[in-house]
Every structure is written in C-alpha cells, then in structure tokens.
XYZ file of C-alpha atoms in Angstrom:
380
model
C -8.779 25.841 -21.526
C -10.104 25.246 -18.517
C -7.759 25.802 -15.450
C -7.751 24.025 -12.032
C -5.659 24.044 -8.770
C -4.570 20.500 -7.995
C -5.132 17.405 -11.034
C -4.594 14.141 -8.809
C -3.256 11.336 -11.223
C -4.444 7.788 -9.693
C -7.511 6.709 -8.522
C -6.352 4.882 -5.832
C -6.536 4.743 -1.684
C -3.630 7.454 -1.911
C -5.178 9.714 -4.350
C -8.614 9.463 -3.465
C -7.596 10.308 0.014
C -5.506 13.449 -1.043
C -7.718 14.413 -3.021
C -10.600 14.429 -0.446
C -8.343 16.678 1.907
C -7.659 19.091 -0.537
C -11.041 19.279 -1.601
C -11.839 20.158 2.111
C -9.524 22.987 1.727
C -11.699 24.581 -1.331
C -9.350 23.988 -3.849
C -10.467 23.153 -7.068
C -9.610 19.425 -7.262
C -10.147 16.946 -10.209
C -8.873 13.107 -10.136
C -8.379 10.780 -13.267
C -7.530 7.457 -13.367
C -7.561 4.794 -16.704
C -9.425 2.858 -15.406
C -12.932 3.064 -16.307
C -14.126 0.900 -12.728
C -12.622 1.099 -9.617
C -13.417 -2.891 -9.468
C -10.667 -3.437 -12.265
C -6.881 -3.219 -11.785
C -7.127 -4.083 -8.432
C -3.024 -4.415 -7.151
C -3.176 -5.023 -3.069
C -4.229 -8.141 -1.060
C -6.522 -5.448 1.236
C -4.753 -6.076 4.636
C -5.532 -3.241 6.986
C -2.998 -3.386 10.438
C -4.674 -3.038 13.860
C -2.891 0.811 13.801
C -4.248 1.811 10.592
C -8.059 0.260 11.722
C -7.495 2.436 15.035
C -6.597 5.677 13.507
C -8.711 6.160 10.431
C -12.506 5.848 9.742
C -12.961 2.547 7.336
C -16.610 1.430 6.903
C -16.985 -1.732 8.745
C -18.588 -3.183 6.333
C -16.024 -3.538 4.093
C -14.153 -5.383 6.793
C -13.196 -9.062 7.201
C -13.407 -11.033 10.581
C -10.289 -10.008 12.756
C -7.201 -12.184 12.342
C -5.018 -12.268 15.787
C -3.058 -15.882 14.630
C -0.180 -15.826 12.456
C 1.776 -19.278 11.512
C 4.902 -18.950 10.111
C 6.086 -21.725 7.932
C 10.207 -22.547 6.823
C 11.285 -23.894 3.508
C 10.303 -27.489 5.005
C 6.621 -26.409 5.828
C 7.870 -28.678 9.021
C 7.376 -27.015 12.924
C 6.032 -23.684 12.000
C 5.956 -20.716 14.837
C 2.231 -20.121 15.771
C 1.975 -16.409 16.969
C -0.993 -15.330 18.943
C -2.459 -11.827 19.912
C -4.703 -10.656 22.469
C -6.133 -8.230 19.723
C -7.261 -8.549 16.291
C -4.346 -7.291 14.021
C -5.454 -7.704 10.343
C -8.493 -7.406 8.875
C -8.675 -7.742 4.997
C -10.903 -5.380 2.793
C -13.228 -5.768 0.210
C -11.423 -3.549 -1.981
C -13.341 -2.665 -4.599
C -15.593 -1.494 -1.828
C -13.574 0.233 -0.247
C -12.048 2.836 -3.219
C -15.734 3.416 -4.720
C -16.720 4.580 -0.373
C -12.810 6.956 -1.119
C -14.472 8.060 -4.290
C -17.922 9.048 -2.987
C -16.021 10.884 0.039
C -13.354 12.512 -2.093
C -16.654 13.648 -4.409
C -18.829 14.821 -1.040
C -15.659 17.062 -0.211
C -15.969 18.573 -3.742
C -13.194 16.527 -5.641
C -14.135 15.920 -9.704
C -13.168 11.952 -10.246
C -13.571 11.212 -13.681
C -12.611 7.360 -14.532
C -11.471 6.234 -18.047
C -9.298 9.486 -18.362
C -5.674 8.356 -19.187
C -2.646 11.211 -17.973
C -0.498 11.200 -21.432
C 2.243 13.605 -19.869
C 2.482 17.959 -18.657
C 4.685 20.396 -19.941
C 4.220 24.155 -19.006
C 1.439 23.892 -16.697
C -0.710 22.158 -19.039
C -1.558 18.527 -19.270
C -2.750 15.959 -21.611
C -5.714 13.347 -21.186
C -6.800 11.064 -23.504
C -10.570 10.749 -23.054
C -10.742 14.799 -22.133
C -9.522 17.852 -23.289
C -6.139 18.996 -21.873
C -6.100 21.485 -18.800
C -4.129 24.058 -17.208
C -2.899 22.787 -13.335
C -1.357 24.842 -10.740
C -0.659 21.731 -9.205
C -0.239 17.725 -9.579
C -0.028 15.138 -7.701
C 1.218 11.596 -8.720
C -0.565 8.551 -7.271
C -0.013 6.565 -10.061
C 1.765 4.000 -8.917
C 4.992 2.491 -8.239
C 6.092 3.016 -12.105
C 5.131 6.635 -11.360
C 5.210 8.665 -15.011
C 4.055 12.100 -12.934
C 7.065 11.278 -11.607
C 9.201 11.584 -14.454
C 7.110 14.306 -15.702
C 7.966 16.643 -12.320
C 11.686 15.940 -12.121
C 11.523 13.644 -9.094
C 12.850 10.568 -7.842
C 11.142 6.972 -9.140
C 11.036 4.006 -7.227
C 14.356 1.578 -8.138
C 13.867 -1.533 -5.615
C 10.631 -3.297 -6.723
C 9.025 -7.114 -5.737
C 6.227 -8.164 -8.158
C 3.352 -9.839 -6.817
C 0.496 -11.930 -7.832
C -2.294 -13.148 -5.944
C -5.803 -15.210 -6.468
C -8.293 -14.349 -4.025
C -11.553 -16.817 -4.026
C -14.768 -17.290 -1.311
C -14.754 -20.050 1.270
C -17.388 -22.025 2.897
C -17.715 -20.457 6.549
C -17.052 -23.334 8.625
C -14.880 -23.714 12.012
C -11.433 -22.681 10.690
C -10.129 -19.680 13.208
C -8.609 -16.332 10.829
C -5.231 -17.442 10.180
C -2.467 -15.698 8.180
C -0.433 -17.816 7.008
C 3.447 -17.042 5.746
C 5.553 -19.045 4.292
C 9.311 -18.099 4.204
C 11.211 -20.204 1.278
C 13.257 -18.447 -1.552
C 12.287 -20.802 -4.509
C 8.907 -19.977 -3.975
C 9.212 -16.366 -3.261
C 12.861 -15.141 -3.393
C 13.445 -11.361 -1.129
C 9.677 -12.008 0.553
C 6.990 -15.016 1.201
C 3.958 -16.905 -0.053
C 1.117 -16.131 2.142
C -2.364 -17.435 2.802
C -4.538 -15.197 4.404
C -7.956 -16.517 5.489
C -10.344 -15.212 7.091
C -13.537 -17.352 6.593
C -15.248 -15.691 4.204
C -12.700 -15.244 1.815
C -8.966 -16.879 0.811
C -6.161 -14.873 -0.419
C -2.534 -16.817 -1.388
C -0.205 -15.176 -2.998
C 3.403 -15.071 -3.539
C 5.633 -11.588 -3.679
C 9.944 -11.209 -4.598
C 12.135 -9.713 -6.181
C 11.785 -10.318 -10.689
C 15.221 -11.252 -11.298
C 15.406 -13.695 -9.197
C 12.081 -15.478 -10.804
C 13.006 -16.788 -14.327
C 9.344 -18.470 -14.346
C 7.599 -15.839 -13.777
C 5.651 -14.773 -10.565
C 2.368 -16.404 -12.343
C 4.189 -20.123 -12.468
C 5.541 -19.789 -8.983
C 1.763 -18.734 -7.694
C 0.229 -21.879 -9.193
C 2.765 -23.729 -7.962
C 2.299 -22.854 -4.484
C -1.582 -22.382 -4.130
C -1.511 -26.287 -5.290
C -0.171 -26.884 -1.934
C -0.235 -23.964 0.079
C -0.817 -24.431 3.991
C -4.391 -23.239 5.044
C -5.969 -22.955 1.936
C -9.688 -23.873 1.592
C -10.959 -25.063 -1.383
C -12.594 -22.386 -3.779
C -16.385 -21.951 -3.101
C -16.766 -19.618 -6.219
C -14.937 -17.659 -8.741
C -11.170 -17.579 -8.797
C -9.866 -13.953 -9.073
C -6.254 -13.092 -9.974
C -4.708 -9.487 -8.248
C -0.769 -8.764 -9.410
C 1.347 -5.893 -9.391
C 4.836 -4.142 -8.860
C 5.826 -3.709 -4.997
C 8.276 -0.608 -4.205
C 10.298 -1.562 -1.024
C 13.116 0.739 -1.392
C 11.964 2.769 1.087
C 10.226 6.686 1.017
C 12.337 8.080 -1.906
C 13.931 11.536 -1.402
C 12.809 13.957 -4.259
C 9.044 13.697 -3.325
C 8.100 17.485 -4.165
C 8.906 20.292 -6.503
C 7.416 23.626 -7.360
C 4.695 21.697 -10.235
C 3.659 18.918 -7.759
C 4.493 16.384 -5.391
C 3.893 12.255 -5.338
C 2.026 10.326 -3.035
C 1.282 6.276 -2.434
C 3.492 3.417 -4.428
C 4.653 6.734 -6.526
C 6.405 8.401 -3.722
C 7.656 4.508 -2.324
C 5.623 5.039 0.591
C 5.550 1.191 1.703
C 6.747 -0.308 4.671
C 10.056 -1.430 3.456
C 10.601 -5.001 5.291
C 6.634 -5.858 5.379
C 5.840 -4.402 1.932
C 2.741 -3.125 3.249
C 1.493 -0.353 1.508
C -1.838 1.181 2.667
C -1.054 1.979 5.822
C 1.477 4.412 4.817
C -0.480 5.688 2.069
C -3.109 7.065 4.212
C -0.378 8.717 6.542
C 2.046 10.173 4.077
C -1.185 11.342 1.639
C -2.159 13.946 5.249
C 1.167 15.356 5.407
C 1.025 15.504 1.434
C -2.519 17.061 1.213
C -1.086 19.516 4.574
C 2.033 20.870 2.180
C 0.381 21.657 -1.117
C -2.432 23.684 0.091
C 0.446 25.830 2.703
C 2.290 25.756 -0.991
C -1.078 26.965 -3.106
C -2.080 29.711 -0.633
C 1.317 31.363 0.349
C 3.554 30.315 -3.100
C 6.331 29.724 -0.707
C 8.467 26.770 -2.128
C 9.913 26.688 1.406
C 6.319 24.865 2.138
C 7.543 22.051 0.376
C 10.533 21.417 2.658
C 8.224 19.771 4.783
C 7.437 17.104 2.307
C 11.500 15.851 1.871
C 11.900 12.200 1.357
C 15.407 12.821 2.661
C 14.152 13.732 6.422
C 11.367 10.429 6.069
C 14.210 8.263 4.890
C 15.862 8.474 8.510
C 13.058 6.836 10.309
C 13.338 3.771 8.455
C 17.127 3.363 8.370
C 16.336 -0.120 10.941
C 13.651 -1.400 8.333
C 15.646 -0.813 5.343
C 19.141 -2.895 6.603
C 16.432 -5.633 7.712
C 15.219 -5.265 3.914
C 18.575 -5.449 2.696
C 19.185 -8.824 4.617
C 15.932 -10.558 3.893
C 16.513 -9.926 0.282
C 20.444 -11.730 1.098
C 18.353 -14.891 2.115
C 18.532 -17.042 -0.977
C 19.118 -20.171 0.413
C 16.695 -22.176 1.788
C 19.090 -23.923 4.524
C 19.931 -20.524 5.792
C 15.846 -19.630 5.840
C 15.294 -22.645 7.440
C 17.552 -21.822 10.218
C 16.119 -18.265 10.853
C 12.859 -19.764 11.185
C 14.291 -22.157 13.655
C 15.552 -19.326 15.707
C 12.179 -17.682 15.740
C 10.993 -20.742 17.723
C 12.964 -19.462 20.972
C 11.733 -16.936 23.322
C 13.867 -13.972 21.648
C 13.335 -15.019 18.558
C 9.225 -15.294 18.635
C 9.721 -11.580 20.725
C 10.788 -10.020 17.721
C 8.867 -11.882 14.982
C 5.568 -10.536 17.171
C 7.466 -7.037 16.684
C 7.442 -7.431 13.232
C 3.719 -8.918 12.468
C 1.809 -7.344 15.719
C 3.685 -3.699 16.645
C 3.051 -0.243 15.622
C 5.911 0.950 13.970
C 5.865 -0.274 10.583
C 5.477 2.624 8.947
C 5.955 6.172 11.247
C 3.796 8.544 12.191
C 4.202 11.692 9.501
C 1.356 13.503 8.885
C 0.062 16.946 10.391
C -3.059 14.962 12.327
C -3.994 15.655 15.827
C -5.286 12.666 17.790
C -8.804 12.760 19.174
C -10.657 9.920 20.459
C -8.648 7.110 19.008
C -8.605 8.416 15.712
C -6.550 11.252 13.506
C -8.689 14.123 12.633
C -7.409 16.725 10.193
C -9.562 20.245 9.918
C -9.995 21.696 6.951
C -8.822 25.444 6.937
C-alpha cells in the first residue's frame, strides 16, 4: 500500500492552493477530487475583491474588466443607491481557468492531482478511493466543501448555517454599458441575502443566494423568476450556463484541526459571514493551514495545531456575524425597503461603501510576510 504524507480531498481554489504550499515544503502531496474536469461542478460566481487581486498572484488573463460601480436596489427596484470607487474593486474570473492555472502550479510544486478519484471515507490511517487503490496518509486535509465528509471522518466541526445559491452566467455583446454590480435586496426573491447582477461587458452573471427554508420553490424557481426581470441584465449573446451550490455563512467553525488532519475552504466555513464571499478567505486561511501541518509533520507536536483553532478566528468576526444574524431577521420587505432608504443618507452610503469597497471582510490570518504589494510565503 502505498503511503503518502498529506492526501488533499477537493480540487478546488482551497485545496489546490494548500496543496501547492505543501508541495513546496517536500512533502509528498497527492489531491483527488470526483470530478473528472475542473470545468464541471463549478459552485462560485468568480468575484475576486480589490484586497485579494492586491495580495496574491492571479493570471490576468483570467480576469474581467474592473468593476468600481455598485447599485443597490430595495424590494421596489425604485431609487436605488449608486456607489462609486476611485479603484476597481471586483473583477470576476473565468473560473474554469483559473483552477486548471491552481492545478498546473500545485503540479509544478510537486503535488499528484488525480481527477475522477472519489474519497469514500479513512479509518486508521488508511483511506478509500473509488477509481484508485486505497492509501496510507499521515495526513488529510478536507477541501471538500461546505457538506465536508473529511470532516466527519476527522472528528471536527461541520458547517450548520448554510444559503444555497444558483446562478446562470451567459456572454454579452461588448457595447457602452460601464461594469456594474448590481444587488438587489428583497426577501421574496432572496430571503437572508440578494439577487445580484454582475456585469462586466464581456460576460453576465445573476443569481440569487438565501437561506433553504425559507424558499419553498426552490432556489431554481426564484432564479428564473428574477433573471426575467433583473436590473442590468443584457440579453444572452451565447450559451446559458447554470452554477449552484450550498453557501456556509456561519462563520470560521471552531474544531478545524486534529492529530489525522485539518479542513480548509467551504469545509472549514471559511467565508465572509455577512458578504458570503468565499475565495478570498480561502486563499488566506489555506497559508496559515498549509504553515501548521508541515510545523505538525516535521516536529509531531500536536501543540502545532493550536495555531489552526477556529475558536481564536471566530473572535475577529464577532461584528460580521451579529450583522449576519440581523440580515437573516430581515424578512419583510417594508422593513428592507426602509434600510435601503437609510443607505441613501450620508451615514448610511458611509457604511454600505464599508461593506462593498473596504478591506476587512475577511482578516488577515495566515503566516505571509508582505513584500511588494503581495504575500509571499517561503518554502522551508
């Protein structure tokens, strides 16, 4: 049986991304994933933030046109609040793209992906793949998602608070229009979050996000519902594609780590908890992961892991999590309406740019050291 150190569960940004560090650390490091393309499955809308585009290398040429506008919209659709930046903020991904360029870097670091490989559970050190023979891990990671089995496999906490999201995503005819994201805030469309509309003039995205119990239709009924009408939405120039998929918003959960392996991505909830923005935080949280299990491989000190304690994240989003808590209150679309109307004063359209423009969505936890603009981390 063959035996390796680390067996990275997900073929994802987060595990891709792990796996790449760890690979830079020598360890032996293999990744599977169902999947049998990286093209299928796809769950995320793409939308990088300004901080993420400033601190990591992503190949430009898997990047949209900047978006700086935002328009947000109440139940009504009637007076939205335009928000402008100086900067570009958002830039959406080809995302396909963008995890085969993860898998050829996490393979040029030394990492073993192998697609169409399906985890079917570990016990004793030893796991079992349909598609391969089983094999003896000193280590595994779970990025596989926010219904994380690894999860349940290690002993660790799963993700409880969940929106479900669905999403088509078609080409545009390049034309005049200026990048606009466009939200729209109204519970019987999208009950605990928002329909959006992101555009960016080569390419339309409109979805709708909440919370499942609160959609007896289904998330698929309220989507074609509101891409019939949805504000800013070009007209398809091309195929239709449809993205869906579970959103955890409860926050960084506490039991991330454990002597057989830690979690990393949707597994570990790392997603901002009011924006329910996900990749961002994967990228961080995946350094301080990647950091931890190879101090953990090399010394087989389970203090190492004590670094990697959901508890400890938990209390830097205490602020985003009571916002979180109150958004998902909003189920009436008078009340919506009148938070929207606030956001039209100067206070209120302060701290709605907070929200959609500033840095601190998502802290700030890995072991990087800043150089130039971006967040190197050395192997060794």
């Amino acid at each position: 049986m063959r035996t390796i150190d680390v067996l990275v569960v997900g073929a994802g940004l987060a595990g891709l991304h792990t796996a790449r560090l760890l690979a830079l650390h020598g360890l032996d490091v293999v990744v599977v994933d169902k999947r049998r393309s990286l093209a299928a499955g796809v769950r995320t809308t793409g939308i990088f933030v300004r901080r993420t585009l400033d601190d990591f290398d992503l190949p430009e040429h898997l990047l949209g046109p900047g978006v700086r506008d935002v328009v947000l919209y109440p139940p009504s659709r009637r007076d939205p609040v335009r928000l402008t930046s100086e900067r570009d903020e958002y830039r959406v991904a080809d995302m396909p793209g963008v995890y085969e360029h993860a898998r050829r870097q996490a393979e040029a670091a030394g990492a073993e992906v192998r697609l169409g490989t399906r985890y079917d559970g570990a016990a004793g050190g030893v796991v079992r793949l349909h598609g391969w023979e089983p094999v003896r891990v000193r280590f595994l990671v779970g990025a596989d998602g926010a219904r994380s089995r690894v999860a349940r496999d290690l002993g660790l906490d799963v993700n409880r608070r969940l929106l479900v999201g669905a999403e088509l995503v078609h080409p545009v005819a390049a034309g005049s229009r200026v990048p606009t994201f466009h939200c729209v805030l109204d519970p019987r469309v999208a009950p605990g979050y928002l329909g959006w509309v992101i555009d960016d003039g080569r390419h339309a995205h409109v979805g709708v996000a909440g919370y499942p119990r609160a959609m007896p239709r289904g998330v698929r009924h309220l989507l074609d519902e509101f891409a019939a009408g949805a504000p800013g939405r070009a007209a398809p120039t091309g195929p239709v594609d449809r993205r869906g998929g579970l959103i955890p918003v409860g926050g960084v959960l506490r039991r991330l780590a454990g002597p057989g392996g830690l979690l990393v991505g949707d597994a570990a909830g790392a997603v901002s908890p009011l924006t329910a923005g996900g990749l961002d935080p994967c990228l961080r949280l995946s350094q301080l992961a990647a950091s931890v299990a190879v101090a953990y491989l090399r010394s087989g000190d389970p203090r190492e892991l004590r670094r990697y304690d959901g508890g400890i994240l938990r209390s830097r989003f205490r602020g985003r999590l009571l916002l979180r808590r109150a958004f998902a209150g909003m189920r009436s679309p008078a009340l919506v309406e009148a938070a929207v109307g606030a956001m039209r004063g100067r206070a209120g359209r302060a701290a709605a740019a907070r929200v959609l423009f500033g840095d601190g969505s998502f802290p700030d936890v890995g072991p990087g050291r800043r150089r130039g603009g971006r967040t190197v981390t050395a192997p060794g």
